[in-house]
mmCIF file of C-alpha atoms in Angstrom:
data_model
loop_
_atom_site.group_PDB
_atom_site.id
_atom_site.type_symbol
_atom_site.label_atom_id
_atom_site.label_comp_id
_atom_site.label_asym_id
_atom_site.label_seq_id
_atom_site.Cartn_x
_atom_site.Cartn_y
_atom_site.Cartn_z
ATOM 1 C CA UNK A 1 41.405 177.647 79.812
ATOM 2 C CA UNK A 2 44.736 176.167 79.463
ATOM 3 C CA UNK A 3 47.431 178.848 77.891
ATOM 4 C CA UNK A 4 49.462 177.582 74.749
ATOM 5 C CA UNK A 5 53.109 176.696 75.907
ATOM 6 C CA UNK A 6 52.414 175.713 79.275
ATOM 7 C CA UNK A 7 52.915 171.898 80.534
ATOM 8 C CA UNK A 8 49.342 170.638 81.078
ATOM 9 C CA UNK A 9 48.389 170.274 84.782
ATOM 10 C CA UNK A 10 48.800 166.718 84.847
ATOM 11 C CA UNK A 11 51.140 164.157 83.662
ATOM 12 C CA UNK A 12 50.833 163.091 80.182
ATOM 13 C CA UNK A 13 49.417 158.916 80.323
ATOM 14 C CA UNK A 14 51.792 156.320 79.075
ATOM 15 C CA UNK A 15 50.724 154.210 76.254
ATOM 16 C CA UNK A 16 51.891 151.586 75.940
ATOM 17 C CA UNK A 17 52.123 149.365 72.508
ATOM 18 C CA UNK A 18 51.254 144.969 73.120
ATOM 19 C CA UNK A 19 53.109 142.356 71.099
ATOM 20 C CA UNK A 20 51.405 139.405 71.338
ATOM 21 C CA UNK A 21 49.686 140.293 73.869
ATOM 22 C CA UNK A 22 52.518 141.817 76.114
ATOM 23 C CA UNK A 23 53.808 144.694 77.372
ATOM 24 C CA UNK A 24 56.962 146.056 75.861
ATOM 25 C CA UNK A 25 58.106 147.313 78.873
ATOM 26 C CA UNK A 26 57.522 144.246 81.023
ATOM 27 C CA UNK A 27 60.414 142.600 82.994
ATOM 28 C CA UNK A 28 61.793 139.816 81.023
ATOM 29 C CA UNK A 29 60.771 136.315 82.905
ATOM 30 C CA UNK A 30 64.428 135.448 84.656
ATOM 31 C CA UNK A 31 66.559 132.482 82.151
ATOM 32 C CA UNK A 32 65.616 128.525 83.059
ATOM 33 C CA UNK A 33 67.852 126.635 85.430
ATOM 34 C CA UNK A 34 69.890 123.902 83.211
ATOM 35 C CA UNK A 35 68.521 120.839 83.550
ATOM 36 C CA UNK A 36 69.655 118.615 86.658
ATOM 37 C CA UNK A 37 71.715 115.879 86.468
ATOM 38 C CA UNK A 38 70.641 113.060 87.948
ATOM 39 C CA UNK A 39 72.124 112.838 91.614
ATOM 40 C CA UNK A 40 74.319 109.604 92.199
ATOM 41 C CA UNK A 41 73.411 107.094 94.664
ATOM 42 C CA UNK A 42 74.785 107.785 98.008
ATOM 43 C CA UNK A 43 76.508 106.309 100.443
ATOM 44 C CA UNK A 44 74.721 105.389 103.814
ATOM 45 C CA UNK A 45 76.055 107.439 106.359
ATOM 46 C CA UNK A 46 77.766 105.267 109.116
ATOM 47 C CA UNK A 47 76.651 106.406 112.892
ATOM 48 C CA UNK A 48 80.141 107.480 114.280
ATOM 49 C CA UNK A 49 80.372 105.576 117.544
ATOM 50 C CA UNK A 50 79.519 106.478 120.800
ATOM 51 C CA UNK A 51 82.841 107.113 123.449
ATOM 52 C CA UNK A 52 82.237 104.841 125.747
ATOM 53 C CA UNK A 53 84.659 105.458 128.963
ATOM 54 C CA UNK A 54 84.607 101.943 130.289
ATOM 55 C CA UNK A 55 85.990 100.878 127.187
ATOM 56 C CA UNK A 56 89.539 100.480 127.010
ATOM 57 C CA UNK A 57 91.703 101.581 123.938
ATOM 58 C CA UNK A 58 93.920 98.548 122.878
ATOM 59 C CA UNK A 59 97.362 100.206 120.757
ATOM 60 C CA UNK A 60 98.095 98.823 118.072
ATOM 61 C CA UNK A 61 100.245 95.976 117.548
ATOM 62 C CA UNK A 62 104.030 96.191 116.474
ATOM 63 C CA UNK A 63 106.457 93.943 115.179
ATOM 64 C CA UNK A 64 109.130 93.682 117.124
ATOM 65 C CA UNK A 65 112.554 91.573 116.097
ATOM 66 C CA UNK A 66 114.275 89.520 118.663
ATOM 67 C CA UNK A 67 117.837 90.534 119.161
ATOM 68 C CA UNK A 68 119.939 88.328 120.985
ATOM 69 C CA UNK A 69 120.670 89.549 124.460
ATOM 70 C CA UNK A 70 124.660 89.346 125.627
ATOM 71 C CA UNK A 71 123.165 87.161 128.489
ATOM 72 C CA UNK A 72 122.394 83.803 126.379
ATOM 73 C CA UNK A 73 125.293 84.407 123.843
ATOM 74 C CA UNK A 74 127.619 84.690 126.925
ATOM 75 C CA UNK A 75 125.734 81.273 128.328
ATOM 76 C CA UNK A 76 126.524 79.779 124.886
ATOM 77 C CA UNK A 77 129.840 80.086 124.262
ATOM 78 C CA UNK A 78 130.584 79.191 127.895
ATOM 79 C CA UNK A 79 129.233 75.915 127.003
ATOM 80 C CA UNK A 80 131.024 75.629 124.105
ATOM 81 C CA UNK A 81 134.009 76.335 125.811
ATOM 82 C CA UNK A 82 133.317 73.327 128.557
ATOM 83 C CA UNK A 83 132.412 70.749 125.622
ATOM 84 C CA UNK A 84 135.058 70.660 123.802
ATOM 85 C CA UNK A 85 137.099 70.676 127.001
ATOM 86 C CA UNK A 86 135.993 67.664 128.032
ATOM 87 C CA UNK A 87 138.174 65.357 125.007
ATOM 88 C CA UNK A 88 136.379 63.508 122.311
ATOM 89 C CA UNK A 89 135.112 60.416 124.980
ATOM 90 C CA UNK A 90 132.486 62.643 126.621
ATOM 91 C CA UNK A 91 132.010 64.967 124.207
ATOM 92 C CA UNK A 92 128.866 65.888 122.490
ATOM 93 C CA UNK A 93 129.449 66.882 118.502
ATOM 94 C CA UNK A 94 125.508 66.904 117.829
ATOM 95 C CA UNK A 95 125.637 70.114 120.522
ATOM 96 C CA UNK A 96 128.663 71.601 119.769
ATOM 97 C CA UNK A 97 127.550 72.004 116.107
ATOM 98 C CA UNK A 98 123.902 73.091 117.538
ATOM 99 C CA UNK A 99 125.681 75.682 119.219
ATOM 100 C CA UNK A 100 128.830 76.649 116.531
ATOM 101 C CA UNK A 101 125.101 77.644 114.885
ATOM 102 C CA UNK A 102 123.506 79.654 117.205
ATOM 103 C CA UNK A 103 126.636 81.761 117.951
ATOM 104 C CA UNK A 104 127.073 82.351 114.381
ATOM 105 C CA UNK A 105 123.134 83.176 113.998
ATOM 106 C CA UNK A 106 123.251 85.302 117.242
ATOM 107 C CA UNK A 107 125.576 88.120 115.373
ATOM 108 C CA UNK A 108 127.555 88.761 118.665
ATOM 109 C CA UNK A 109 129.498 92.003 118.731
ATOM 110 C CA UNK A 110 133.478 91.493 117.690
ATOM 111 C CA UNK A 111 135.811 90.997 120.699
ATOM 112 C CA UNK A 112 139.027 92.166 120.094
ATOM 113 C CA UNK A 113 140.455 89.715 122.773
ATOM 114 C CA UNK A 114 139.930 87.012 120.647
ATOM 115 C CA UNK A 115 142.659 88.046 117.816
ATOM 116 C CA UNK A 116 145.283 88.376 120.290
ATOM 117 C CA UNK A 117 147.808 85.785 121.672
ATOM 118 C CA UNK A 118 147.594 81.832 120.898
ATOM 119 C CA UNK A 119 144.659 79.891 120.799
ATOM 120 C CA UNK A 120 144.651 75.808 119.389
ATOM 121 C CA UNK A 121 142.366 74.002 118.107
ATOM 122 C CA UNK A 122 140.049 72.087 120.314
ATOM 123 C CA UNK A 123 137.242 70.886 118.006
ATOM 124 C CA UNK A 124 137.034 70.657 114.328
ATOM 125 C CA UNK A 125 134.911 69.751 111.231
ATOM 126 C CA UNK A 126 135.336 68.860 107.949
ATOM 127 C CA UNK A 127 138.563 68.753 106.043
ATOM 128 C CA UNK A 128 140.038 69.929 109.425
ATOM 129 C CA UNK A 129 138.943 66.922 110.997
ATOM 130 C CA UNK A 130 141.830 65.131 109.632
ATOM 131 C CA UNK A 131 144.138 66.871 111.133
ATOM 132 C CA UNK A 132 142.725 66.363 114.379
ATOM 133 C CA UNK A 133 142.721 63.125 113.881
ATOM 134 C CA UNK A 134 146.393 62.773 112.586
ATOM 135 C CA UNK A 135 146.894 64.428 115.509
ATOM 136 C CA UNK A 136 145.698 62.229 117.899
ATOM 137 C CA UNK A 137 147.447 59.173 115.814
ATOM 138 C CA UNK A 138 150.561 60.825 116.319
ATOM 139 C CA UNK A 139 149.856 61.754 119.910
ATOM 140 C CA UNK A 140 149.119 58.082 121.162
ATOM 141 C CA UNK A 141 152.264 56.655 119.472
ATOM 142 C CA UNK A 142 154.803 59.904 120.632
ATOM 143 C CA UNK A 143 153.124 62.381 122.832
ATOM 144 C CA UNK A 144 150.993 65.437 122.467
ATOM 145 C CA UNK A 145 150.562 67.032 119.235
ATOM 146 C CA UNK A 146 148.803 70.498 118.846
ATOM 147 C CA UNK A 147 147.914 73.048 116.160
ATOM 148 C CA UNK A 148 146.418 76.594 116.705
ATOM 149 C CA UNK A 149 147.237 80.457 115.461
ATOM 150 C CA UNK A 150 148.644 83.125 117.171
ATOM 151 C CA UNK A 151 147.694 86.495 116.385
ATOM 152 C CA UNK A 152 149.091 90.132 117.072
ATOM 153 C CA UNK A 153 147.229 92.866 116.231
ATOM 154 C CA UNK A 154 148.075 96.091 113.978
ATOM 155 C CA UNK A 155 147.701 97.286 110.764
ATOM 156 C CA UNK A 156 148.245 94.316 109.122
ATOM 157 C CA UNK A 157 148.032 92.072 112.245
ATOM 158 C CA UNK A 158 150.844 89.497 112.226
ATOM 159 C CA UNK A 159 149.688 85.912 111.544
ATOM 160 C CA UNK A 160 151.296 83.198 112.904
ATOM 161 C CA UNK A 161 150.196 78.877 112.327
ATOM 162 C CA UNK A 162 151.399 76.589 113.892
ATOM 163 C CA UNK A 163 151.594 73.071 114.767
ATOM 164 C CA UNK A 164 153.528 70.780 117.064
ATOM 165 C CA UNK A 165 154.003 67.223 116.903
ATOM 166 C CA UNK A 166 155.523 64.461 118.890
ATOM 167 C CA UNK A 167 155.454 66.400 122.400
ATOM 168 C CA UNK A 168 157.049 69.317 121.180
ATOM 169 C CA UNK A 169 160.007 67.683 119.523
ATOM 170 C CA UNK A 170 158.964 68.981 115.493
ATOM 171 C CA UNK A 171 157.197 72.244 115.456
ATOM 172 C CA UNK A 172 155.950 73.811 111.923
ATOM 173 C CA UNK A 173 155.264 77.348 111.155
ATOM 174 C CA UNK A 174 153.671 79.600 108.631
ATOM 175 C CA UNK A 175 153.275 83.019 109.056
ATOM 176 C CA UNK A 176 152.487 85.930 107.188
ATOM 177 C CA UNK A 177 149.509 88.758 107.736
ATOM 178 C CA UNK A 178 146.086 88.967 108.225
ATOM 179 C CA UNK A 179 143.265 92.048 107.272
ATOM 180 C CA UNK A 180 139.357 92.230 108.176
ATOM 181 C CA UNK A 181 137.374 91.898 105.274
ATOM 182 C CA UNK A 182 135.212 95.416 104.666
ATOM 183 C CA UNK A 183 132.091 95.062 106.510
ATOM 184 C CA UNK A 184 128.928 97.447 107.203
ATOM 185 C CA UNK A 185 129.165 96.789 111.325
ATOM 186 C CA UNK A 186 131.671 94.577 113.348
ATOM 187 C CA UNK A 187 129.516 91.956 114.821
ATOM 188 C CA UNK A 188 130.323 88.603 113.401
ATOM 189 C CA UNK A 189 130.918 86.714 111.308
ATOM 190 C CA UNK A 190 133.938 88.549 110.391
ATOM 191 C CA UNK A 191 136.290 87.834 107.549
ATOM 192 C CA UNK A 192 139.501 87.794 106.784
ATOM 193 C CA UNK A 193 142.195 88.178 104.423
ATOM 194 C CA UNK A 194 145.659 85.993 104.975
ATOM 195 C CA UNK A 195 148.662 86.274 103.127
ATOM 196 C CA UNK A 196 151.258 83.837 104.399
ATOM 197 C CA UNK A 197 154.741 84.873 104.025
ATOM 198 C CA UNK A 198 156.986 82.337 104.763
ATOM 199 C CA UNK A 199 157.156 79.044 106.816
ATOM 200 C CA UNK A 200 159.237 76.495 108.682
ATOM 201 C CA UNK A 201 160.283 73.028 110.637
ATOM 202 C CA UNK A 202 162.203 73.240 113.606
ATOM 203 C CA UNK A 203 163.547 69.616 115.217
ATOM 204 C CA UNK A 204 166.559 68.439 116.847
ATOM 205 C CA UNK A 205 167.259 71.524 117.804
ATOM 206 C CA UNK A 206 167.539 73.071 114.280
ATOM 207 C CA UNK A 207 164.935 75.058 111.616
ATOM 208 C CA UNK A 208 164.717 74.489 108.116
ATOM 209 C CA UNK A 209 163.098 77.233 105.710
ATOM 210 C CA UNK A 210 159.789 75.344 104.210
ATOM 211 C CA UNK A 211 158.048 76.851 100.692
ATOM 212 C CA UNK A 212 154.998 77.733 101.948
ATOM 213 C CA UNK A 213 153.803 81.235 100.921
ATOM 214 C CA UNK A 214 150.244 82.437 99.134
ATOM 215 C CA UNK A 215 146.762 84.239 100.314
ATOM 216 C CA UNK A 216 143.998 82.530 102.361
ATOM 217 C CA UNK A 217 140.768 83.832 104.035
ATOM 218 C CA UNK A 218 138.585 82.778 106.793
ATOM 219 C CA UNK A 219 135.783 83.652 109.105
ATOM 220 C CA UNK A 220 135.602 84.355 112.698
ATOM 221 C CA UNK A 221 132.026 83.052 113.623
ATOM 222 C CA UNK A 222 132.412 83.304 117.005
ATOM 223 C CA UNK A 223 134.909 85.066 119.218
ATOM 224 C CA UNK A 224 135.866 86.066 122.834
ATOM 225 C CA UNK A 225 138.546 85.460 125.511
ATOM 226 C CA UNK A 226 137.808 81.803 126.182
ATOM 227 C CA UNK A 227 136.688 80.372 123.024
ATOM 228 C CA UNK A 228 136.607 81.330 118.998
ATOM 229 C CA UNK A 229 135.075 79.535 116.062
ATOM 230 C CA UNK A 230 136.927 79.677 112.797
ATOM 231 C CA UNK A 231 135.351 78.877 109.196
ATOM 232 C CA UNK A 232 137.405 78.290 106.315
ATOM 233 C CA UNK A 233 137.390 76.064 103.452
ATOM 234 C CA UNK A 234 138.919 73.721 105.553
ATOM 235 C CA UNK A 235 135.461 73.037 107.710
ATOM 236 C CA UNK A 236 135.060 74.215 111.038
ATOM 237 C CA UNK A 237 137.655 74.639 114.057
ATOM 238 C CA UNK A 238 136.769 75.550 117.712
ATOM 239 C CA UNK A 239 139.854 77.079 119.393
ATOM 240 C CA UNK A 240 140.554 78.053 123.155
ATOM 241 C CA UNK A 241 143.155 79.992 124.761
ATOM 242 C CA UNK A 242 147.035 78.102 124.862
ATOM 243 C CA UNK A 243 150.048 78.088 126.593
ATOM 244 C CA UNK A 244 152.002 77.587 123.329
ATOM 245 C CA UNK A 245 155.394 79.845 123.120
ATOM 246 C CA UNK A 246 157.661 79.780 119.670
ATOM 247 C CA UNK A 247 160.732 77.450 120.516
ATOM 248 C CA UNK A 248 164.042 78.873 119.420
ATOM 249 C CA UNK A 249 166.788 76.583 117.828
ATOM 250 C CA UNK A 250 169.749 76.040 119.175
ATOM 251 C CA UNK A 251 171.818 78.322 117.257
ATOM 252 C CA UNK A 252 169.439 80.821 118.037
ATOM 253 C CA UNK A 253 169.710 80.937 121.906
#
């Protein structure tokens, strides 16, 4: 006989109360995945190839640009220097213009040999031509005639023209200074600024004062110790090295 107060000898049963047929302390079923999306088509994989040792790796290729070596320029200008040598009978214009173009194309490094001492004029084109060839006129009726620059360097370099007819016997002058133009390397073509100062005639022994005075620019295409190629709007002049000295007049010896 159970006493009043005391916990009965076993555990009280559970009841438990259905809705709808469940339990209301069942586990609640876990929440629905969200609806896939459909997958996108994929890519076949590519099979990665096999190394194969006997197989021999071939680099890349890469553009290289030709740079003209000192080797051919050097050839070149040699040439030029022996063609225009040779007098207008034997000479070839067709290649000296084929190679007043690969000099200038070749972008040869600047010599500074070629702006210093006197240099005349050899070969020319264009408007220069006529020169040469007033030159020669003059030449077969009274001697040599000859026309060049000498140049002394500093800052300004000292320009000097000049040309002399009938064997030496009239010589006229111009002379002023000369400036490079600004450039990003020195390697030709290199240009350059001329202001001409003053100019004049010396024959029979005495000079006269001329009125030539103004700027003036040209371009060294080519240059060395043998042989230099001048641009200007003139046309084209070839120069080598001369033996040409200023005369002094009488009064002035």
């Amino acid at each position: 006989m159970a006493c009043a107060g005391l916990a009965p000898s076993r555990a009280p049963r559970v009841v438990t109360r259905r809705e709808g047929g469940a339990s209301a302390f069942a586990r609640p079923s876990p929440p629905s995945p969200p609806p896939s999306r459909p997958l996108a088509a994929k890519t076949p994989w590519r099979t990665a190839p096999r190394h194969d040792p006997t197989r021999r790796r071939i680099p890349a290729a890469r553009i290289v640009v030709p740079r003209a070596s000192a080797e051919p320029v050097t050839s070149l200008a040699a040439e030029l220097a022996s063609l225009v040598a040779r007098g207008s009978d034997t000479r070839d214009d067709a290649r000296v213009r084929a190679i007043v173009d690969e000099l200038e194309r070749a972008r040869a490094p600047a010599d500074p040999r070629a702006l210093t001492g006197a240099y005349e004029v050899a070969w020319s084109e264009g408007t220069m031509a006529w020169r040469a060839l007033v030159a020669r006129g003059v030449s077969a009726i009274a001697g040599r005639s000859r026309a060049g620059q000498w140049f002394t360097p500093g800052a300004p370099g000292r320009a000097l023209n000049f040309a002399e007819l009938f064997d030496g016997r009239v010589t006229i002058t111009a002379e002023g200074t000369f400036r490079p133009k600004p450039t990003e390397d020195a390697r030709h073509p290199i240009g350059f600024d001329v202001q001409i100062e003053r100019g004049d005639a010396l024959a029979f022994g005495r000079r006269w004062t001329l009125p030539i005075e103004g700027p003036g620019e040209f371009q060294m295409l080519y240059g060395d110790a043998n042989v230099r190629v001048f641009r200007s709007s003139g046309g084209v002049a070839v120069q080598v090295p001369s033996d040409w000295q200023r005369p002094a007049a009488e009064d002035e010896e």
